[in-house]
Short mmCIF file of C-alpha atoms in Angstrom, two decimals:
data_model
loop_
_atom_site.label_atom_id
_atom_site.label_comp_id
_atom_site.label_asym_id
_atom_site.label_seq_id
_atom_site.Cartn_x
_atom_site.Cartn_y
_atom_site.Cartn_z
CA UNK A 89 46.38 -7.42 13.78
CA UNK A 90 48.05 -8.53 16.76
CA UNK A 91 47.26 -6.36 19.40
CA UNK A 92 43.88 -7.51 19.12
CA UNK A 93 42.56 -9.88 22.09
CA UNK A 94 41.02 -12.44 19.84
CA UNK A 95 43.69 -12.86 17.33
CA UNK A 96 46.18 -15.32 17.59
CA UNK A 97 49.76 -14.74 15.69
CA UNK A 98 52.00 -17.55 16.13
CA UNK A 99 56.05 -17.12 14.12
CA UNK A 100 56.42 -19.75 12.10
CA UNK A 101 59.94 -19.72 11.97
CA UNK A 102 62.62 -19.79 9.25
CA UNK A 103 61.59 -22.76 6.69
CA UNK A 104 63.28 -25.51 5.69
CA UNK A 105 62.88 -29.14 5.22
CA UNK A 106 62.83 -29.73 8.92
CA UNK A 107 60.28 -27.09 9.89
CA UNK A 108 56.98 -28.16 8.25
CA UNK A 109 54.49 -29.74 10.88
CA UNK A 110 51.95 -26.50 12.76
CA UNK A 111 50.03 -28.57 15.43
CA UNK A 112 48.25 -25.63 16.20
CA UNK A 113 47.37 -24.96 12.47
CA UNK A 114 43.14 -25.43 12.54
CA UNK A 115 40.52 -25.21 9.52
CA UNK A 116 40.38 -21.46 8.53
CA UNK A 117 43.38 -20.56 10.10
CA UNK A 118 46.04 -17.96 7.83
CA UNK A 119 49.33 -18.66 6.80
CA UNK A 120 50.74 -15.81 6.19
CA UNK A 121 54.60 -15.48 4.33
CA UNK A 122 57.38 -13.10 4.51
CA UNK A 123 59.32 -14.42 0.83
CA UNK A 124 62.26 -12.57 1.41
CA UNK A 125 63.39 -12.59 4.71
CA UNK A 126 66.13 -9.83 4.62
CA UNK A 127 66.29 -6.60 4.62
CA UNK A 128 67.38 -3.49 1.95
CA UNK A 129 71.04 -4.12 3.52
CA UNK A 130 70.80 -7.79 3.30
CA UNK A 131 70.65 -8.97 6.96
CA UNK A 132 68.13 -11.24 8.18
CA UNK A 133 64.77 -10.20 9.21
CA UNK A 134 63.90 -10.85 12.68
CA UNK A 135 60.99 -14.14 12.60
CA UNK A 136 59.51 -12.60 15.23
CA UNK A 137 56.26 -10.31 15.64
CA UNK A 138 58.29 -7.26 14.65
CA UNK A 139 58.58 -8.27 10.52
CA UNK A 140 55.15 -9.13 10.67
CA UNK A 141 54.86 -5.84 8.14
CA UNK A 142 56.90 -7.37 5.99
CA UNK A 143 54.19 -10.33 4.96
CA UNK A 144 53.89 -10.83 1.27
CA UNK A 145 51.93 -13.84 0.62
CA UNK A 146 48.66 -15.06 2.36
CA UNK A 147 46.98 -18.60 2.31
CA UNK A 148 44.19 -20.29 4.04
CA UNK A 149 44.19 -23.40 5.95
CA UNK A 150 41.68 -25.74 4.51
CA UNK A 151 42.90 -29.05 5.98
CA UNK A 152 46.04 -31.64 6.93
CA UNK A 153 47.91 -34.57 5.05
CA UNK A 154 46.28 -37.67 5.54
CA UNK A 155 49.81 -38.93 6.63
CA UNK A 156 50.30 -36.33 8.98
CA UNK A 157 47.87 -34.31 10.79
CA UNK A 158 50.30 -31.94 11.44
CA UNK A 159 51.20 -30.57 8.01
CA UNK A 160 48.86 -28.18 6.91
CA UNK A 161 47.09 -28.04 3.44
CA UNK A 162 46.80 -24.90 2.10
CA UNK A 163 44.51 -23.04 -0.84
CA UNK A 164 45.16 -19.25 -2.39
CA UNK A 165 46.18 -17.79 -5.51
CA UNK A 166 49.60 -16.71 -6.55
CA UNK A 167 50.95 -14.70 -9.84
CA UNK A 168 53.97 -16.41 -12.05
CA UNK A 169 55.09 -14.13 -14.84
CA UNK A 170 51.98 -11.90 -14.59
CA UNK A 171 49.21 -14.67 -14.82
CA UNK A 172 47.33 -15.85 -11.81
CA UNK A 173 47.74 -19.51 -10.28
CA UNK A 174 45.01 -20.92 -8.41
CA UNK A 175 45.83 -23.76 -6.33
CA UNK A 176 42.67 -25.58 -4.05
CA UNK A 177 44.95 -27.18 -1.65
CA UNK A 178 48.84 -28.12 -1.31
CA UNK A 179 50.86 -28.75 1.31
CA UNK A 180 51.82 -25.08 3.30
CA UNK A 181 55.42 -25.79 2.22
CA UNK A 182 55.37 -27.33 -1.44
CA UNK A 183 55.80 -25.37 -4.57
CA UNK A 184 53.10 -25.86 -7.47
CA UNK A 185 55.39 -24.47 -9.56
CA UNK A 186 58.91 -26.06 -9.50
CA UNK A 187 57.14 -29.19 -7.52
CA UNK A 188 59.88 -28.84 -4.52
CA UNK A 189 59.52 -26.76 -1.36
CA UNK A 190 58.99 -23.34 -1.56
CA UNK A 191 62.08 -22.04 -0.32
CA UNK A 192 64.20 -23.92 -2.87
CA UNK A 193 62.17 -22.34 -5.36
CA UNK A 194 64.29 -20.95 -8.54
CA UNK A 195 64.21 -17.98 -10.45
CA UNK A 196 64.85 -18.24 -14.17
CA UNK A 197 68.17 -17.02 -13.79
CA UNK A 198 69.14 -20.40 -11.27
CA UNK A 199 68.92 -18.04 -7.86
CA UNK A 200 66.92 -19.31 -4.66
CA UNK A 201 64.87 -15.92 -4.20
CA UNK A 202 62.82 -17.50 -1.42
CA UNK A 203 65.95 -18.86 0.56
CA UNK A 204 65.18 -17.09 4.03
CA UNK A 205 61.65 -17.21 3.81
CA UNK A 206 59.73 -17.23 7.19
CA UNK A 207 55.99 -17.39 8.23
CA UNK A 208 53.70 -17.05 10.65
CA UNK A 209 49.74 -18.79 11.71
CA UNK A 210 47.35 -17.03 12.55
CA UNK A 211 44.14 -17.61 14.35
CA UNK A 212 41.02 -15.85 15.10
CA UNK A 213 39.41 -16.88 17.74
CA UNK A 214 35.84 -17.51 18.37
CA UNK A 215 33.77 -16.69 21.12
CA UNK A 216 33.85 -20.40 22.20
CA UNK A 217 37.14 -20.08 21.94
CA UNK A 218 37.18 -16.55 24.71
CA UNK A 219 34.73 -18.17 26.97
CA UNK A 220 32.26 -15.39 25.89
CA UNK A 221 28.54 -15.80 27.61
#
């Protein structure tokens, strides 16, 4: 996908409370998440395009926060304990499950499985974007 001329992929880096704004996000864009940003040896994965094949989850940008037009709202569905959870709109870094930041979601044992997560913004450009005639 990253080699197609009409697809732009922007690495968003590791998620943190300081990394919430995505000024380039537009309606219909995709935010692709890598939940576990570590390899099998426990080393941190590169957050660049080399780790694009590690994506675990996708959401669609459906709007922006009323008080911050750089904070995307997304829609999608997820699974928790074998049951589907649909959300029509939430902040791209917000956990509906724990009502906190996604990277601060807890496992039942109290551990933080998403502590090393990172994401990508995927924009599929239109003919207008490409200036095709």
